[in-house]
CSV table of C-alpha atoms in Angstrom, one decimal:
chain,number,residue,atom,x,y,z
Q,1,MET,CA,-56.3,60.9,-46.2
Q,2,LYS,CA,-58.9,59.8,-48.7
Q,3,LEU,CA,-57.5,59.5,-52.3
Q,4,PHE,CA,-60.9,59.6,-54.1
Q,5,ASP,CA,-62.4,62.6,-52.2
Q,6,GLY,CA,-62.4,64.7,-55.3
Q,7,LYS,CA,-58.9,66.3,-54.7
Q,8,TYR,CA,-57.1,63.5,-56.4
Q,9,ARG,CA,-58.5,62.3,-59.7
Q,10,PRO,CA,-58.0,58.7,-60.9
Q,11,LEU,CA,-56.0,59.9,-63.9
Q,12,ASP,CA,-53.7,61.9,-61.7
Q,13,LEU,CA,-53.2,58.9,-59.4
Q,14,MET,CA,-52.5,56.6,-62.4
Q,15,ARG,CA,-50.1,59.1,-63.9
Q,16,HIS,CA,-48.0,59.3,-60.8
Q,17,ALA,CA,-48.2,55.6,-60.0
Q,18,GLY,CA,-47.0,54.9,-63.5
Q,19,MET,CA,-44.1,57.3,-63.2
Q,20,PHE,CA,-43.1,55.7,-59.9
Q,21,THR,CA,-43.2,52.2,-61.5
Q,22,TRP,CA,-41.1,53.5,-64.4
Q,23,PHE,CA,-38.6,55.0,-62.0
Q,24,CYS,CA,-38.3,51.6,-60.2
Q,25,THR,CA,-37.5,49.9,-63.6
Q,26,THR,CA,-34.8,52.6,-64.1
Q,27,ILE,CA,-32.8,51.5,-61.0
Q,28,PRO,CA,-31.3,48.3,-62.6
Q,29,LEU,CA,-29.6,50.5,-65.1
Q,30,PHE,CA,-27.2,51.7,-62.5
Q,31,PHE,CA,-26.3,48.1,-61.2
Q,32,ILE,CA,-26.4,46.0,-64.4
Q,33,PRO,CA,-22.8,46.7,-65.3
Q,34,PHE,CA,-21.7,45.4,-61.9
Q,35,LEU,CA,-24.1,42.4,-61.6
Q,36,ARG,CA,-23.9,40.7,-65.0
Q,37,GLU,CA,-21.3,38.1,-65.6
Q,38,THR,CA,-21.2,39.0,-69.3
Q,39,PRO,CA,-21.5,42.7,-69.6
Q,40,LEU,CA,-23.9,44.1,-72.2
Q,41,PRO,CA,-22.4,45.6,-75.3
Q,42,GLU,CA,-22.0,49.4,-75.1
Q,43,VAL,CA,-24.5,49.9,-77.9
Q,44,GLN,CA,-27.2,47.8,-76.1
Q,45,TYR,CA,-26.6,49.5,-72.7
Q,46,THR,CA,-26.8,53.0,-74.3
Q,47,ALA,CA,-30.0,52.0,-76.3
Q,48,TRP,CA,-31.4,50.7,-73.0
Q,49,TRP,CA,-30.8,54.1,-71.3
Q,50,LEU,CA,-32.3,56.0,-74.3
Q,51,LEU,CA,-35.3,53.8,-74.5
Q,52,GLN,CA,-36.0,54.0,-70.8
Q,53,LEU,CA,-35.9,57.8,-70.9
Q,54,PHE,CA,-38.0,57.8,-74.0
Q,55,PHE,CA,-40.7,55.6,-72.4
Q,56,GLY,CA,-41.0,57.9,-69.4
Q,57,LEU,CA,-41.3,61.0,-71.6
Q,58,ILE,CA,-44.0,59.4,-73.8
Q,59,TYR,CA,-45.9,58.0,-70.9
Q,60,TRP,CA,-46.1,61.4,-69.2
Q,61,GLN,CA,-47.4,62.9,-72.5
Q,62,LEU,CA,-50.0,60.2,-73.1
Q,63,ALA,CA,-51.2,60.4,-69.5
Q,64,ARG,CA,-51.8,64.1,-70.0
Q,65,HIS,CA,-53.7,63.6,-73.3
Q,66,LEU,CA,-56.0,61.0,-71.7
Q,67,ALA,CA,-57.9,64.0,-70.2
Q,68,ARG,CA,-58.5,65.4,-73.7
Q,69,SER,CA,-61.4,63.8,-75.5
Q,70,ASP,CA,-60.2,65.2,-78.9
Q,71,ALA,CA,-56.8,63.5,-78.9
Q,72,VAL,CA,-57.7,60.0,-80.0
Q,73,PRO,CA,-55.2,59.8,-83.0
Q,74,MET,CA,-52.4,61.1,-80.7
Q,75,ARG,CA,-53.2,58.4,-78.2
Q,76,LEU,CA,-52.8,55.7,-80.7
Q,77,VAL,CA,-49.4,57.1,-81.7
Q,78,TYR,CA,-48.3,57.4,-78.0
Q,79,LEU,CA,-49.5,53.8,-77.3
Q,80,LEU,CA,-47.5,52.4,-80.2
Q,81,LEU,CA,-44.4,54.2,-79.0
Q,82,LEU,CA,-44.9,53.0,-75.5
Q,83,SER,CA,-45.4,49.4,-76.3
Q,84,GLY,CA,-42.6,49.5,-78.9
Q,85,SER,CA,-40.1,51.1,-76.5
Q,86,ALA,CA,-41.1,48.6,-73.7
Q,87,LEU,CA,-40.5,45.6,-76.0
Q,88,ALA,CA,-37.3,47.2,-77.3
Q,89,ILE,CA,-36.1,47.6,-73.7
Q,90,SER,CA,-36.6,43.8,-73.1
Q,91,ALA,CA,-34.5,43.1,-76.3
Q,92,ALA,CA,-31.8,45.6,-75.3
Q,93,SER,CA,-31.5,44.5,-71.7
Q,94,GLU,CA,-31.9,40.8,-72.6
Q,95,SER,CA,-34.5,40.4,-69.9
Q,96,ALA,CA,-38.2,40.5,-69.3
Q,97,LEU,CA,-37.9,44.0,-67.7
Q,98,GLY,CA,-40.0,45.4,-70.5
Q,99,GLY,CA,-42.9,43.3,-69.3
Q,100,ILE,CA,-43.2,45.6,-66.2
Q,101,LEU,CA,-43.5,48.6,-68.5
Q,102,LEU,CA,-46.1,46.8,-70.5
Q,103,LEU,CA,-48.1,46.6,-67.2
Q,104,ILE,CA,-48.2,50.4,-67.2
Q,105,VAL,CA,-49.4,50.3,-70.8
Q,106,ALA,CA,-52.2,47.8,-69.8
Q,107,GLY,CA,-53.4,50.3,-67.2
Q,108,LEU,CA,-53.7,53.0,-69.8
Q,109,LEU,CA,-55.4,51.0,-72.5
Q,110,PRO,CA,-59.0,51.3,-71.2
Q,111,TRP,CA,-58.7,55.0,-70.9
Q,112,ALA,CA,-57.1,55.5,-74.3
Q,113,VAL,CA,-58.9,53.3,-76.9
Q,114,GLU,CA,-62.1,51.4,-77.3
Q,115,PRO,CA,-62.6,48.1,-75.3
Q,116,VAL,CA,-62.2,45.8,-78.3
Q,117,LEU,CA,-59.0,47.4,-79.5
Q,118,ALA,CA,-57.6,47.6,-76.0
Q,119,SER,CA,-58.2,43.9,-75.4
Q,120,ALA,CA,-56.5,43.0,-78.7
Q,121,TRP,CA,-53.7,45.4,-78.0
Q,122,LEU,CA,-53.1,43.8,-74.5
Q,123,ILE,CA,-52.9,40.3,-75.9
Q,124,PHE,CA,-50.8,41.2,-78.9
Q,125,GLN,CA,-48.1,43.1,-76.9
Q,126,ASN,CA,-47.8,40.2,-74.5
Q,127,VAL,CA,-47.4,37.7,-77.3
Q,128,LEU,CA,-44.6,39.9,-78.7
Q,129,LEU,CA,-43.0,40.0,-75.3
Q,130,ALA,CA,-43.1,36.2,-75.1
Q,131,TRP,CA,-41.4,35.9,-78.5
Q,132,ILE,CA,-38.7,38.4,-77.6
Q,133,VAL,CA,-38.0,36.7,-74.2
Q,134,SER,CA,-37.8,33.3,-75.9
Q,135,ARG,CA,-35.1,34.5,-78.2
Q,136,ILE,CA,-32.8,35.7,-75.3
Q,137,PRO,CA,-29.9,33.2,-75.3
Q,138,THR,CA,-29.6,33.1,-71.5
Q,139,ILE,CA,-33.3,32.3,-70.9
Q,140,GLU,CA,-34.6,28.8,-71.7
Q,141,PHE,CA,-37.9,28.3,-73.5
Q,142,THR,CA,-39.8,27.0,-70.5
Q,143,ASP,CA,-38.7,29.9,-68.4
Q,144,ALA,CA,-39.6,32.3,-71.2
Q,145,ALA,CA,-43.1,30.8,-71.5
Q,146,LEU,CA,-43.6,30.9,-67.8
Q,147,THR,CA,-42.5,34.5,-67.6
Q,148,ALA,CA,-44.7,35.5,-70.5
Q,149,GLY,CA,-47.7,33.7,-68.8
Q,150,VAL,CA,-47.1,35.5,-65.5
Q,151,PHE,CA,-46.9,38.9,-67.2
Q,152,LEU,CA,-50.1,38.2,-69.2
Q,153,GLY,CA,-52.0,37.3,-66.1
Q,154,ILE,CA,-50.8,40.4,-64.2
Q,155,SER,CA,-51.6,42.5,-67.3
Q,156,LEU,CA,-55.1,41.2,-67.3
Q,157,PHE,CA,-55.5,42.0,-63.7
Q,158,VAL,CA,-54.2,45.5,-64.2
Q,159,PHE,CA,-56.4,45.9,-67.3
Q,160,VAL,CA,-59.6,44.7,-65.6
Q,161,GLY,CA,-58.8,46.9,-62.6
Q,162,SER,CA,-58.4,49.9,-64.8
Q,163,VAL,CA,-61.7,49.2,-66.7
Q,164,ALA,CA,-63.5,49.1,-63.3
Q,165,THR,CA,-61.9,52.4,-62.3
Q,166,LEU,CA,-62.9,54.0,-65.6
Q,167,ARG,CA,-66.5,52.9,-65.3
Q,168,GLN,CA,-66.6,54.1,-61.7
Q,169,ASN,CA,-65.2,57.4,-62.7
Q,170,ASP,CA,-67.7,57.8,-65.6
Q,171,ALA,CA,-70.6,56.9,-63.2
Q,172,ARG,CA,-69.4,59.4,-60.7
Q,173,ASP,CA,-69.2,62.1,-63.4
Q,174,GLN,CA,-72.6,61.2,-64.6
Q,175,LEU,CA,-74.0,61.3,-61.1
Q,176,ARG,CA,-72.5,64.8,-60.6
Q,177,LYS,CA,-74.0,66.0,-63.8
Q,178,MET,CA,-77.5,64.6,-62.9
Q,179,ASN,CA,-77.2,66.1,-59.5
Q,180,SER,CA,-76.4,69.5,-61.0
Q,181,GLU,CA,-79.4,69.3,-63.4
Q,182,LEU,CA,-81.6,68.3,-60.5
Q,183,ARG,CA,-80.4,71.3,-58.4
Q,184,ALA,CA,-80.8,73.7,-61.3
Q,185,THR,CA,-84.4,72.4,-61.9
Q,186,GLN,CA,-85.1,72.6,-58.1
Q,187,ALA,CA,-83.9,76.2,-58.1
Q,188,LEU,CA,-86.3,77.1,-60.9
Q,189,LEU,CA,-89.1,75.2,-59.2
Q,190,THR,CA,-88.4,77.1,-56.0
Q,191,GLU,CA,-88.6,80.4,-57.9
Q,192,ASN,CA,-91.8,79.3,-59.6
Q,193,THR,CA,-93.3,78.3,-56.2
Q,194,ARG,CA,-92.3,81.6,-54.7
Q,195,MET,CA,-93.8,83.5,-57.7
Q,196,ALA,CA,-97.0,81.5,-57.5
Q,197,GLU,CA,-97.4,82.2,-53.8
Q,198,ARG,CA,-96.8,86.0,-54.4
Q,199,LEU,CA,-99.3,85.9,-57.2
Q,200,ARG,CA,-101.9,84.1,-55.0
Q,201,ILE,CA,-101.5,86.6,-52.2
Q,202,ALA,CA,-101.7,89.6,-54.7
Q,203,ARG,CA,-104.9,88.1,-56.1
Q,204,GLU,CA,-106.4,87.6,-52.6
Q,205,LEU,CA,-105.5,91.2,-51.6
Q,206,HIS,CA,-107.0,92.5,-54.8
Q,207,ASP,CA,-110.1,90.4,-54.8
Q,208,LEU,CA,-111.0,90.4,-51.1
Q,209,VAL,CA,-109.5,93.4,-49.4
Q,210,GLY,CA,-109.7,95.6,-52.5
Q,211,HIS,CA,-113.4,94.6,-53.0
Q,212,HIS,CA,-114.4,95.3,-49.4
Q,213,LEU,CA,-112.5,98.6,-49.5
Q,214,THR,CA,-114.2,99.6,-52.7
Q,215,ALA,CA,-117.6,98.8,-51.2
Q,216,LEU,CA,-116.8,100.7,-48.0
Q,217,THR,CA,-115.8,103.8,-50.1
Q,218,LEU,CA,-119.1,103.6,-52.0
Q,219,ASN,CA,-121.1,103.3,-48.8
Q,220,LEU,CA,-119.3,106.2,-47.3
Q,221,GLU,CA,-120.0,108.2,-50.4
Q,222,VAL,CA,-123.7,107.5,-49.9
Q,223,VAL,CA,-123.6,108.5,-46.3
Q,224,THR,CA,-122.1,111.9,-47.1
Q,225,HIS,CA,-125.4,112.7,-48.8
Q,226,LEU,CA,-127.5,111.7,-45.7
Q,227,VAL,CA,-125.7,113.5,-42.9
Q,228,ASP,CA,-124.4,117.0,-42.2
Q,229,GLY,CA,-122.5,118.9,-39.6
Q,230,LYS,CA,-119.7,117.3,-37.6
Q,231,VAL,CA,-120.9,113.8,-38.6
Q,232,LEU,CA,-120.4,114.7,-42.2
Q,233,GLU,CA,-116.9,115.9,-41.5
Q,234,HIS,CA,-116.0,112.5,-39.8
Q,235,VAL,CA,-117.7,110.5,-42.7
Q,236,GLN,CA,-115.6,112.4,-45.3
Q,237,GLN,CA,-112.4,111.8,-43.3
Q,238,ALA,CA,-113.3,108.1,-43.1
Q,239,ARG,CA,-114.0,108.1,-46.9
Q,240,SER,CA,-110.6,109.7,-47.5
Q,241,LEU,CA,-108.8,107.1,-45.3
Q,242,ALA,CA,-110.7,104.3,-47.1
Q,243,LYS,CA,-109.6,105.7,-50.6
Q,244,MET,CA,-106.0,106.0,-49.3
Q,245,LEU,CA,-106.1,102.4,-48.0
Q,246,LEU,CA,-107.5,101.2,-51.3
Q,247,ALA,CA,-104.7,102.9,-53.2
Q,248,ASP,CA,-102.1,101.5,-50.9
Q,249,VAL,CA,-103.5,98.0,-51.4
Q,250,ARG,CA,-103.4,98.4,-55.2
Q,251,GLU,CA,-99.8,99.6,-55.0
Q,252,VAL,CA,-98.8,96.6,-52.9
Q,253,VAL,CA,-100.5,94.3,-55.4
Q,254,SER,CA,-98.7,95.9,-58.3
Q,255,ASP,CA,-95.4,95.7,-56.5
Q,256,MET,CA,-96.0,92.0,-55.8
Q,257,ARG,CA,-96.8,91.3,-59.4
Q,258,ARG,CA,-93.7,93.2,-60.6
Q,259,GLY,CA,-91.6,91.2,-58.1
Q,260,ASP,CA,-92.4,87.9,-59.9
Q,261,GLN,CA,-89.1,87.3,-61.5
Q,262,VAL,CA,-86.9,84.1,-61.9
Q,263,ASP,CA,-83.1,84.2,-61.2
Q,264,LEU,CA,-82.0,82.3,-64.2
Q,265,GLY,CA,-78.4,83.1,-63.7
Q,266,ARG,CA,-78.2,81.2,-60.4
Q,267,ALA,CA,-79.9,78.2,-61.9
Q,268,LEU,CA,-77.4,78.1,-64.8
Q,269,LYS,CA,-74.4,78.4,-62.5
Q,270,THR,CA,-75.8,75.4,-60.5
Q,271,LEU,CA,-76.2,73.5,-63.7
Q,272,VAL,CA,-72.6,73.8,-64.9
Q,273,GLU,CA,-71.0,73.3,-61.5
Q,274,GLY,CA,-71.3,69.5,-61.7
Q,275,VAL,CA,-70.0,69.0,-65.3
Q,276,PRO,CA,-66.3,67.8,-65.1
Q,277,GLU,CA,-65.7,67.8,-68.8
Q,278,PRO,CA,-65.8,69.8,-71.0
Q,279,ARG,CA,-64.6,72.8,-69.0
Q,280,ILE,CA,-67.5,75.3,-69.3
Q,281,HIS,CA,-66.9,79.1,-69.5
Q,282,LEU,CA,-70.2,80.7,-68.5
Q,283,ASP,CA,-70.6,84.4,-69.4
Q,284,LEU,CA,-73.8,85.9,-67.8
Q,285,PRO,CA,-75.0,89.5,-67.2
Q,286,SER,CA,-75.2,90.4,-63.6
Q,287,ASP,CA,-78.9,90.9,-63.7
Q,288,LEU,CA,-80.1,87.8,-65.6
Q,289,ILE,CA,-83.6,87.9,-64.3
Q,290,MET,CA,-86.6,86.4,-66.2
Q,291,ILE,CA,-90.2,87.5,-65.7
Q,292,ASP,CA,-91.7,84.5,-67.6
Q,293,PRO,CA,-90.9,81.2,-65.7
Q,294,HIS,CA,-91.7,79.2,-68.7
Q,295,GLN,CA,-89.2,81.1,-70.7
Q,296,ALA,CA,-86.5,80.7,-68.1
Q,297,HIS,CA,-87.2,76.9,-68.0
Q,298,ILE,CA,-86.8,76.6,-71.7
Q,299,LEU,CA,-83.6,78.5,-71.7
Q,300,LEU,CA,-82.3,76.3,-68.9
Q,301,ARG,CA,-83.2,73.2,-70.9
Q,302,CYS,CA,-81.5,74.6,-74.0
Q,303,VAL,CA,-78.2,75.1,-72.1
Q,304,GLN,CA,-78.5,71.6,-70.7
Q,305,GLU,CA,-78.9,70.2,-74.2
Q,306,ILE,CA,-75.9,72.2,-75.4
Q,307,ILE,CA,-73.8,70.7,-72.7
Q,308,THR,CA,-75.1,67.2,-73.4
Q,309,ASN,CA,-74.3,67.5,-77.1
Q,310,SER,CA,-70.8,68.8,-76.4
Q,311,VAL,CA,-70.1,65.8,-74.1
Q,312,ARG,CA,-71.6,63.1,-76.3
Q,313,HIS,CA,-70.9,64.3,-79.9
Q,314,ALA,CA,-68.4,67.2,-80.0
Q,315,ASN,CA,-65.6,65.6,-77.9
Q,316,ALA,CA,-64.7,69.1,-76.8
Q,317,SER,CA,-62.4,70.2,-74.1
Q,318,ASN,CA,-63.9,73.7,-73.6
Q,319,LEU,CA,-67.4,75.0,-74.0
Q,320,TRP,CA,-68.2,78.7,-74.0
Q,321,ILE,CA,-71.7,79.9,-73.2
Q,322,ARG,CA,-72.8,83.5,-73.3
Q,323,LEU,CA,-76.2,85.0,-72.5
Q,324,SER,CA,-77.1,88.7,-73.0
Q,325,MET,CA,-80.3,90.6,-72.4
Q,326,SER,CA,-81.8,93.6,-74.4
Q,327,ARG,CA,-85.1,95.2,-74.7
Q,328,ASP,CA,-86.0,92.9,-77.6
Q,329,GLY,CA,-85.1,89.7,-75.8
Q,330,VAL,CA,-82.5,87.3,-74.7
Q,331,ALA,CA,-79.6,86.2,-76.9
Q,332,MET,CA,-77.6,83.0,-76.2
Q,333,SER,CA,-74.5,81.9,-78.0
Q,334,ALA,CA,-72.4,78.8,-77.4
Q,335,ARG,CA,-69.2,77.4,-79.0
Q,336,ASP,CA,-66.8,74.6,-78.3
Q,337,ASP,CA,-63.4,73.4,-79.5
Q,338,GLY,CA,-64.5,69.9,-80.5
Q,339,ARG,CA,-64.0,68.0,-83.7
Q,340,GLY,CA,-66.9,69.6,-85.5
Q,341,VAL,CA,-68.6,68.3,-88.7
Q,342,SER,CA,-68.7,69.4,-92.3
Q,343,ARG,CA,-72.5,69.2,-92.3
Q,344,VAL,CA,-74.8,69.7,-89.4
Q,345,GLN,CA,-77.6,67.1,-89.1
Q,346,ALA,CA,-80.1,68.0,-86.5
Q,347,GLY,CA,-80.8,65.1,-84.1
Q,348,ASN,CA,-83.5,64.8,-81.5
Q,349,GLY,CA,-81.7,67.2,-79.1
Q,350,LEU,CA,-81.4,70.1,-81.7
Q,351,ARG,CA,-84.9,69.5,-83.0
Q,352,GLY,CA,-86.2,69.7,-79.4
Q,353,MET,CA,-84.4,72.9,-78.8
Q,354,GLN,CA,-85.8,74.3,-82.1
Q,355,GLU,CA,-89.3,73.3,-81.1
Q,356,ARG,CA,-89.0,74.9,-77.6
Q,357,LEU,CA,-87.6,78.1,-78.9
Q,358,THR,CA,-90.2,78.3,-81.7
Q,359,GLN,CA,-93.0,78.0,-79.0
Q,360,LEU,CA,-91.6,81.3,-77.6
Q,361,GLY,CA,-91.3,83.0,-80.9
Q,362,GLY,CA,-87.5,82.6,-81.0
Q,363,LYS,CA,-85.0,81.1,-83.4
Q,364,LEU,CA,-82.0,78.8,-83.5
Q,365,GLU,CA,-78.9,78.7,-85.7
Q,366,VAL,CA,-76.2,76.1,-85.7
Q,367,GLU,CA,-72.9,76.3,-87.5
Q,368,SER,CA,-70.0,73.9,-87.6
Q,369,GLN,CA,-66.8,73.1,-89.5
Q,370,LYS,CA,-64.8,70.0,-89.4
Q,371,GLY,CA,-62.1,70.5,-86.8
Q,372,ALA,CA,-63.4,73.8,-85.7
Q,373,GLY,CA,-66.1,72.8,-83.3
Q,374,PHE,CA,-69.8,73.8,-83.1
Q,375,THR,CA,-71.3,77.3,-82.8
Q,376,LEU,CA,-74.9,77.9,-81.8
Q,377,HIS,CA,-76.9,81.1,-81.7
Q,378,ALA,CA,-80.4,81.2,-80.1
Q,379,TRP,CA,-82.7,84.1,-79.4
Q,380,VAL,CA,-86.0,84.5,-77.6
Q,381,PRO,CA,-88.2,87.6,-77.6
Q,382,ALA,CA,-88.7,89.6,-74.4
Q,383,GLU,CA,-92.4,88.8,-74.3
Q,384,ALA,CA,-93.0,85.2,-75.2
């Protein structure tokens, strides 16, 4: 069974591996009363139990919040509680057992905070562990220093491995996003190619076949004035057939021109399929068909820019995108549950969207409130 085939996410694996490690560190609690020559005071033993349970609960909560990009302050609180409870466990158990729990924290740090803070946090918590272990009466200073050094080395190993996993995960998500964008663009290009081919055939039918049939009809009209009798009857019949054939050709050409439509809905669904975060809720009409391929391409690029802004700047967990069609044009609205801002300052992305929509005679409105996410409304006329 492949662990990284998409069914098991790295965060899920880390969460369960951390819980298993925590469970293993809980086992000594059942045997310490029978193995220690000098039993721990009841207060310390009870505190150890409570701290152990507290660590497991907080760890599970933090591992869940790692998937939410808007929970940075809560992550810091959880990290403080985790490191503090792990160090307190070492003090209560009079052992270096808390160092094992600090290894779990070391694996979470790259996912929870910025690299500089994570590195400082890693070193500081191991320094505190060394100080606590050195003050345990049953452990000599040299043993305490050796133990602290070993845990620091293992913590660095876990930390670097977690950083590598994080970067690999980010690269995979970025690759999925780029692949979806390419597939969506390819879908539009395929539609444009199909439309161009239909238009070429329609023009050929109109210019060549239509021209020759028109000339044939005119020549038959002339012949009707030069003949009589049964020959005239056959010529008139041939002229009628030529007119009918010319009408059929014109109808086919008109149908082919009317069939030049782009399935924008399929391209948008392809675009959002490869975006792992935020979760995108796409609301589209069942018949989102565009006649103008340039208009469809610009709307696709606008949705792409909305997703990019939500990922890079909004720190949102959910993004809702809705498109609706009317006789006047196409309306698009998008909102997220990110952090929002008190004042919207248009960057290159928003300015680019505004310029594209202005080219079509459309408009763009952006609203935001701090803590309430972003809301965007766009509209393009039916005939750009």
